[in-house]
Coordinates of N, CA and C in Angstrom, one line a residue:
M1 N -11.7 61.4 28.2 CA -10.6 61.1 27.2 C -9.3 61.9 27.6
R2 N -8.2 61.2 27.7 CA -7.0 61.8 28.1 C -6.3 62.3 26.8
I3 N -5.9 63.5 26.8 CA -5.2 64.2 25.7 C -3.7 64.3 26.0
R4 N -2.9 63.9 25.0 CA -1.5 64.0 25.2 C -1.2 65.5 24.9
R5 N -0.2 66.0 25.7 CA 0.2 67.4 25.6 C 1.2 67.6 24.5
S6 N 2.1 66.6 24.4 CA 3.2 66.7 23.4 C 2.8 65.9 22.2
L7 N 3.3 66.4 21.0 CA 3.0 65.8 19.8 C 3.7 64.4 19.7
P8 N 2.9 63.3 19.4 CA 3.6 62.0 19.4 C 4.7 62.0 18.4
R9 N 5.8 61.3 18.7 CA 7.0 61.2 17.8 C 6.6 60.8 16.4
S10 N 5.7 59.8 16.3 CA 5.2 59.3 15.0 C 4.5 60.3 14.2
A11 N 4.0 61.4 14.8 CA 3.3 62.4 14.1 C 4.2 63.5 13.5
R12 N 5.5 63.3 13.9 CA 6.5 64.3 13.4 C 7.1 63.9 12.0
V13 N 6.7 62.7 11.5 CA 7.2 62.2 10.2 C 6.8 63.2 9.1
G14 N 7.8 63.6 8.3 CA 7.5 64.5 7.2 C 7.7 66.0 7.5
I15 N 7.7 66.3 8.7 CA 7.9 67.7 9.1 C 9.4 68.1 8.8
G16 N 9.5 69.2 8.0 CA 10.8 69.6 7.6 C 11.8 70.0 8.7
A17 N 13.1 69.7 8.4 CA 14.1 70.1 9.3 C 14.1 71.6 9.5
G18 N 14.2 72.0 10.8 CA 14.2 73.4 11.1 C 12.8 74.0 11.3
E19 N 11.8 73.2 11.0 CA 10.4 73.8 11.2 C 10.1 73.6 12.7
R20 N 9.4 74.6 13.2 CA 9.1 74.6 14.6 C 7.6 74.3 14.8
V21 N 7.2 73.3 15.5 CA 5.8 73.0 15.7 C 5.2 74.0 16.7
T22 N 4.1 74.7 16.3 CA 3.5 75.7 17.1 C 2.2 75.2 17.8
A23 N 1.5 74.2 17.1 CA 0.3 73.6 17.7 C -0.1 72.4 17.0
W24 N -0.9 71.6 17.6 CA -1.4 70.4 16.9 C -2.7 69.9 17.6
A25 N -3.5 69.1 16.9 CA -4.7 68.6 17.4 C -5.1 67.3 16.7
P26 N -5.7 66.4 17.4 CA -6.1 65.1 16.8 C -7.3 65.4 15.9
I27 N -7.4 64.7 14.8 CA -8.6 64.8 13.9 C -9.6 63.9 14.5
A28 N -10.9 64.3 14.6 CA -12.0 63.6 15.2 C -12.2 62.3 14.5
G29 N -12.7 61.3 15.3 CA -13.1 60.0 14.8 C -12.0 59.1 14.5
Q30 N -10.7 59.4 14.9 CA -9.6 58.5 14.7 C -9.3 57.7 15.9
P31 N -8.7 56.6 15.8 CA -8.4 55.7 16.9 C -7.4 56.4 17.9
A32 N -7.5 56.2 19.2 CA -6.6 56.8 20.2 C -5.2 56.3 19.8
G33 N -4.3 57.3 20.0 CA -2.9 57.0 19.7 C -2.5 57.0 18.3
S34 N -3.4 57.3 17.4 CA -3.1 57.3 15.9 C -2.4 58.6 15.6
T35 N -1.7 58.6 14.4 CA -1.0 59.9 14.0 C -2.0 60.7 13.1
A36 N -3.3 60.5 13.2 CA -4.2 61.3 12.5 C -4.4 62.6 13.2
V37 N -3.4 63.5 13.0 CA -3.4 64.8 13.6 C -3.2 65.9 12.6
L38 N -3.6 67.1 12.9 CA -3.2 68.3 12.2 C -2.1 69.0 13.0
V39 N -1.0 69.3 12.3 CA 0.2 69.9 12.9 C 0.5 71.3 12.3
A40 N 0.5 72.3 13.1 CA 0.9 73.7 12.5 C 2.3 73.9 12.9
T41 N 3.1 74.3 11.9 CA 4.5 74.7 12.2 C 4.6 76.1 11.8
D42 N 5.8 76.7 11.9 CA 6.0 78.0 11.5 C 6.0 78.2 10.0
R43 N 6.0 77.1 9.2 CA 6.0 77.2 7.8 C 4.8 76.5 7.1
A44 N 4.1 75.7 7.7 CA 3.0 74.9 7.0 C 2.0 74.3 8.0
L45 N 0.9 73.8 7.5 CA -0.1 73.0 8.2 C 0.1 71.6 7.6
Y46 N 0.2 70.6 8.4 CA 0.4 69.2 8.0 C -0.9 68.4 8.4
D47 N -1.4 67.7 7.4 CA -2.5 66.7 7.7 C -1.7 65.4 7.7
Q48 N -1.4 65.0 8.9 CA -0.6 63.8 9.0 C -1.3 62.5 8.6
A49 N -2.7 62.5 8.7 CA -3.4 61.3 8.2 C -3.4 61.2 6.7
A50 N -3.4 62.3 6.0 CA -3.3 62.2 4.5 C -1.9 62.4 4.0
G51 N -1.0 62.8 4.8 CA 0.4 63.0 4.4 C 0.5 64.2 3.5
I52 N -0.3 65.3 3.7 CA -0.3 66.5 2.9 C 0.2 67.7 3.7
R53 N 1.1 68.5 3.0 CA 1.6 69.7 3.6 C 1.0 70.9 2.9
Y54 N 0.5 71.9 3.7 CA -0.1 73.1 3.1 C 0.7 74.3 3.6
P55 N 1.7 74.7 2.7 CA 2.5 75.9 3.1 C 1.6 77.1 3.4
W56 N 1.9 77.9 4.3 CA 1.1 79.1 4.7 C 0.8 80.0 3.6
D57 N 1.8 80.2 2.7 CA 1.6 81.2 1.6 C 0.6 80.7 0.6
Q58 N 0.2 79.4 0.7 CA -0.8 78.9 -0.3 C -2.2 78.8 0.4
V59 N -2.3 79.1 1.7 CA -3.6 79.1 2.4 C -4.1 80.5 2.3
S60 N -5.2 80.7 1.5 CA -5.7 82.0 1.3 C -6.7 82.4 2.4
R61 N -7.3 81.4 3.1 CA -8.2 81.7 4.1 C -8.4 80.5 5.1
A62 N -8.6 80.8 6.3 CA -8.9 79.8 7.3 C -10.1 80.2 8.1
N63 N -10.9 79.2 8.5 CA -12.1 79.5 9.3 C -12.3 78.5 10.3
W64 N -12.6 78.9 11.6 CA -12.8 78.0 12.7 C -14.3 78.2 13.1
T65 N -15.1 77.2 12.9 CA -16.5 77.1 13.5 C -16.6 75.8 14.2
E66 N -16.4 75.9 15.5 CA -16.3 74.7 16.3 C -17.4 73.6 15.9
P67 N -17.0 72.4 15.6 CA -15.7 71.8 15.8 C -14.9 71.7 14.5
V68 N -15.2 72.5 13.4 CA -14.6 72.3 12.1 C -13.6 73.4 11.8
L69 N -12.4 73.0 11.4 CA -11.4 73.9 10.9 C -11.4 73.7 9.4
E70 N -11.6 74.9 8.7 CA -11.6 74.8 7.2 C -10.5 75.8 6.7
I71 N -9.8 75.3 5.7 CA -8.9 76.2 5.0 C -9.2 76.2 3.5
V72 N -8.9 77.3 2.8 CA -9.0 77.5 1.4 C -7.6 77.6 0.9
V73 N -7.2 76.7 0.0 CA -5.9 76.6 -0.6 C -5.9 77.2 -2.0
S74 N -5.0 78.1 -2.3 CA -5.0 78.7 -3.6 C -4.0 78.1 -4.6
E75 N -3.1 77.2 -4.2 CA -2.1 76.6 -5.1 C -2.8 75.6 -6.0
S76 N -2.5 75.6 -7.3 CA -3.2 74.8 -8.3 C -3.2 73.3 -7.9
G77 N -2.1 72.8 -7.5 CA -2.0 71.3 -7.2 C -2.8 70.9 -6.0
L78 N -3.0 71.9 -5.1 CA -3.8 71.6 -3.8 C -5.1 72.4 -3.7
A79 N -5.4 73.2 -4.8 CA -6.4 74.2 -4.7 C -7.8 73.6 -4.2
G80 N -8.5 74.3 -3.4 CA -9.8 73.9 -3.0 C -9.9 74.1 -1.5
R81 N -11.1 73.7 -1.0 CA -11.4 73.7 0.5 C -11.0 72.4 1.1
R82 N -10.5 72.5 2.3 CA -10.2 71.3 3.1 C -10.8 71.6 4.5
R83 N -11.4 70.5 5.0 CA -12.1 70.6 6.3 C -11.8 69.4 7.2
W84 N -11.6 69.7 8.5 CA -11.4 68.7 9.5 C -12.2 69.0 10.7
S85 N -12.7 67.9 11.3 CA -13.5 68.0 12.5 C -12.5 67.7 13.6
L86 N -12.4 68.6 14.6 CA -11.5 68.4 15.7 C -12.2 68.3 17.1
D87 N -12.1 67.2 17.8 CA -12.7 67.0 19.1 C -12.1 67.9 20.2
A88 N -10.7 68.0 20.1 CA -10.0 68.7 21.1 C -9.0 69.6 20.3
P89 N -9.5 70.8 19.9 CA -8.8 71.7 19.0 C -7.6 72.3 19.7
R90 N -7.6 72.5 21.0 CA -6.5 73.1 21.7 C -6.3 74.5 21.1
S91 N -5.0 74.8 20.9 CA -4.6 76.1 20.3 C -4.5 76.1 18.8
L92 N -4.8 75.0 18.2 CA -4.6 74.9 16.7 C -5.3 76.0 15.9
P93 N -6.6 76.2 16.1 CA -7.3 77.3 15.3 C -6.6 78.6 15.5
D94 N -6.2 79.0 16.7 CA -5.5 80.3 16.9 C -4.1 80.3 16.1
A95 N -3.4 79.2 16.2 CA -2.1 79.1 15.5 C -2.3 79.2 14.0
V96 N -3.3 78.5 13.5 CA -3.5 78.6 12.0 C -3.9 80.0 11.6
H97 N -4.8 80.7 12.4 CA -5.1 82.0 12.1 C -3.9 82.9 12.1
A98 N -3.1 82.8 13.1 CA -1.9 83.6 13.2 C -0.9 83.4 12.1
Q99 N -0.7 82.2 11.7 CA 0.2 81.9 10.6 C -0.3 82.4 9.2
V100 N -1.6 82.2 9.0 CA -2.2 82.7 7.7 C -2.1 84.2 7.6
T101 N -2.4 84.9 8.7 CA -2.4 86.3 8.8 C -1.0 86.9 8.7
S102 N 0.0 86.2 9.3 CA 1.3 86.8 9.3 C 2.0 86.6 8.0
S103 N 1.5 85.7 7.1 CA 2.1 85.5 5.8 C 1.8 86.6 4.8
V104 N 0.7 87.4 5.1 CA 0.2 88.5 4.3 C 1.1 89.7 4.4
I105 N 1.6 90.2 3.3 CA 2.4 91.4 3.3 C 1.6 92.6 2.8
V106 N 0.8 92.3 1.8 CA -0.1 93.3 1.2 C -1.4 92.7 0.8
S107 N -2.5 93.4 1.0 CA -3.8 93.0 0.6 C -4.5 94.2 0.1
E108 N -4.7 94.3 -1.2 CA -5.3 95.6 -1.8 C -6.4 95.2 -2.8
R109 N -7.4 96.0 -2.8 CA -8.5 95.9 -3.8 C -8.1 96.5 -5.1
L110 N -8.3 95.8 -6.2 CA -8.0 96.3 -7.5 C -9.3 96.6 -8.2
E111 N -9.5 97.8 -8.7 CA -10.7 98.2 -9.4 C -10.3 97.9 -10.9
L112 N -11.2 97.1 -11.5 CA -10.9 96.7 -12.9 C -11.8 97.4 -13.9
G113 N -12.6 98.4 -13.4 CA -13.5 99.1 -14.3 C -14.8 98.3 -14.6
Q114 N -15.8 99.0 -15.1 CA -17.1 98.3 -15.4 C -17.7 97.6 -14.2
G115 N -17.4 98.2 -13.0 CA -18.0 97.7 -11.8 C -17.4 96.4 -11.4
Q116 N -16.2 96.0 -12.0 CA -15.6 94.8 -11.6 C -14.3 95.0 -10.8
G117 N -14.0 94.0 -9.9 CA -12.9 94.2 -9.1 C -12.3 92.8 -8.7
A118 N -11.2 92.9 -7.9 CA -10.5 91.8 -7.5 C -9.7 92.1 -6.2
L119 N -9.2 91.1 -5.5 CA -8.4 91.3 -4.4 C -7.0 90.8 -4.7
A120 N -6.0 91.7 -4.6 CA -4.6 91.2 -4.8 C -3.9 91.1 -3.5
V121 N -3.3 89.9 -3.3 CA -2.6 89.6 -2.0 C -1.2 89.1 -2.3
A122 N -0.3 89.8 -1.6 CA 1.1 89.4 -1.6 C 1.4 88.6 -0.3
R123 N 2.0 87.5 -0.4 CA 2.3 86.7 0.7 C 3.8 86.3 0.7
R124 N 4.4 86.2 1.9 CA 5.7 85.8 2.1 C 5.7 84.3 1.9
S125 N 6.7 83.7 1.1 CA 6.7 82.3 0.9 C 7.1 81.6 2.3
S126 N 6.9 80.3 2.3 CA 7.1 79.6 3.5 C 8.6 79.6 3.9
D127 N 9.5 79.7 3.0 CA 10.9 79.8 3.3 C 11.4 81.2 3.6
G128 N 10.5 82.2 3.3 CA 10.8 83.6 3.6 C 11.6 84.3 2.5
D129 N 12.0 83.5 1.4 CA 12.9 84.1 0.4 C 12.1 84.7 -0.8
A130 N 10.8 84.5 -0.9 CA 10.1 85.0 -2.1 C 8.8 85.6 -1.7
I131 N 8.2 86.3 -2.6 CA 6.9 86.9 -2.4 C 6.0 86.3 -3.5
R132 N 4.9 85.8 -3.1 CA 3.9 85.2 -4.1 C 2.7 86.1 -4.1
W133 N 2.3 86.4 -5.3 CA 1.1 87.2 -5.5 C -0.1 86.4 -6.0
S134 N -1.3 86.7 -5.5 CA -2.5 86.0 -6.0 C -3.5 87.1 -6.2
V135 N -4.4 86.8 -7.2 CA -5.5 87.7 -7.5 C -6.8 86.9 -7.4
V136 N -7.7 87.3 -6.5 CA -9.0 86.6 -6.4 C -10.0 87.6 -6.9
F137 N -10.7 87.1 -8.0 CA -11.7 88.0 -8.6 C -13.0 88.0 -7.9
D138 N -13.7 89.1 -8.0 CA -15.1 89.2 -7.4 C -16.0 88.1 -8.0
T139 N -17.0 87.7 -7.3 CA -18.0 86.8 -7.8 C -18.6 87.4 -9.1
G140 N -18.7 86.6 -10.1 CA -19.3 87.1 -11.3 C -18.3 87.6 -12.3
V141 N -17.1 87.8 -11.9 CA -16.0 88.3 -12.8 C -15.3 87.1 -13.4
E142 N -15.2 87.1 -14.7 CA -14.7 85.9 -15.4 C -13.2 86.1 -15.6
P143 N -12.3 85.4 -14.8 CA -10.9 85.6 -14.9 C -10.3 85.1 -16.3
A144 N -11.0 84.2 -17.0 CA -10.5 83.7 -18.3 C -10.8 84.7 -19.4
D145 N -11.6 85.7 -19.2 CA -11.8 86.7 -20.2 C -10.5 87.5 -20.4
P146 N -10.0 87.5 -21.7 CA -8.7 88.2 -21.9 C -8.7 89.7 -21.5
D147 N -9.9 90.4 -21.7 CA -10.0 91.8 -21.3 C -9.9 92.0 -19.8
V148 N -10.6 91.1 -19.1 CA -10.5 91.2 -17.6 C -9.1 90.9 -17.2
R149 N -8.5 89.8 -17.7 CA -7.1 89.5 -17.4 C -6.1 90.6 -17.6
A150 N -6.3 91.3 -18.8 CA -5.4 92.4 -19.1 C -5.6 93.5 -18.1
R151 N -6.8 93.9 -17.8 CA -7.0 94.9 -16.8 C -6.5 94.6 -15.4
A152 N -6.6 93.3 -15.0 CA -6.1 92.8 -13.8 C -4.6 92.9 -13.8
D153 N -4.0 92.4 -14.8 CA -2.5 92.5 -14.9 C -2.0 93.9 -14.9
E154 N -2.7 94.8 -15.5 CA -2.3 96.2 -15.5 C -2.4 96.8 -14.1
A155 N -3.5 96.5 -13.4 CA -3.8 97.1 -12.1 C -2.8 96.5 -11.1
L156 N -2.5 95.2 -11.2 CA -1.5 94.5 -10.3 C -0.1 95.1 -10.6
G157 N 0.2 95.3 -11.8 CA 1.5 95.9 -12.2 C 1.7 97.3 -11.5
A158 N 0.6 98.1 -11.6 CA 0.6 99.5 -11.1 C 0.8 99.4 -9.5
L159 N 0.1 98.5 -8.9 CA 0.2 98.3 -7.4 C 1.6 97.9 -7.1
R160 N 2.2 96.9 -7.8 CA 3.5 96.4 -7.4 C 4.5 97.6 -7.6
T161 N 4.4 98.4 -8.7 CA 5.3 99.5 -8.9 C 5.2 100.5 -7.8
S162 N 3.9 100.8 -7.4 CA 3.7 101.8 -6.3 C 4.3 101.4 -5.0
L163 N 4.4 100.1 -4.8 CA 4.9 99.5 -3.5 C 6.4 99.2 -3.6
G164 N 6.9 99.1 -4.8 CA 8.3 98.8 -5.0 C 8.5 97.3 -4.7
I165 N 7.5 96.5 -5.0 CA 7.6 95.0 -4.8 C 7.5 94.3 -6.1

């Protein structure tokens, strides 16, 4: 199978002006020459087959277990796991890992008392102008519990104050 080195022009549709393509790979099982590709830019991961953009600050985790690339998205409108099988991954898994990692400014564990905890993560937004905070609670910790939420808010506030963010 012959692999194109440059991203097909048709696969650039929807990529924002000023975004720099860092890597791309065809999604497995698609017809040759199709625009069914994943494209990593300096600001987001694009699933061109589905027409979906995943900004790096909304990707909380990425995992590559050949041949599957999986991301976990934290944003409510896109939240969940996404998986793609890639026959010819090229440098895409490395580019995704680098972008997800570079968006993290702070990652700190929050102790919430009573043996409960959470992970607080500050990420640089895709446009670089804002910082987005997310809190991922440990397994078994109920984030809807008002007491848990109050303790998490207090711990996050203390962390932000200590960092000046």
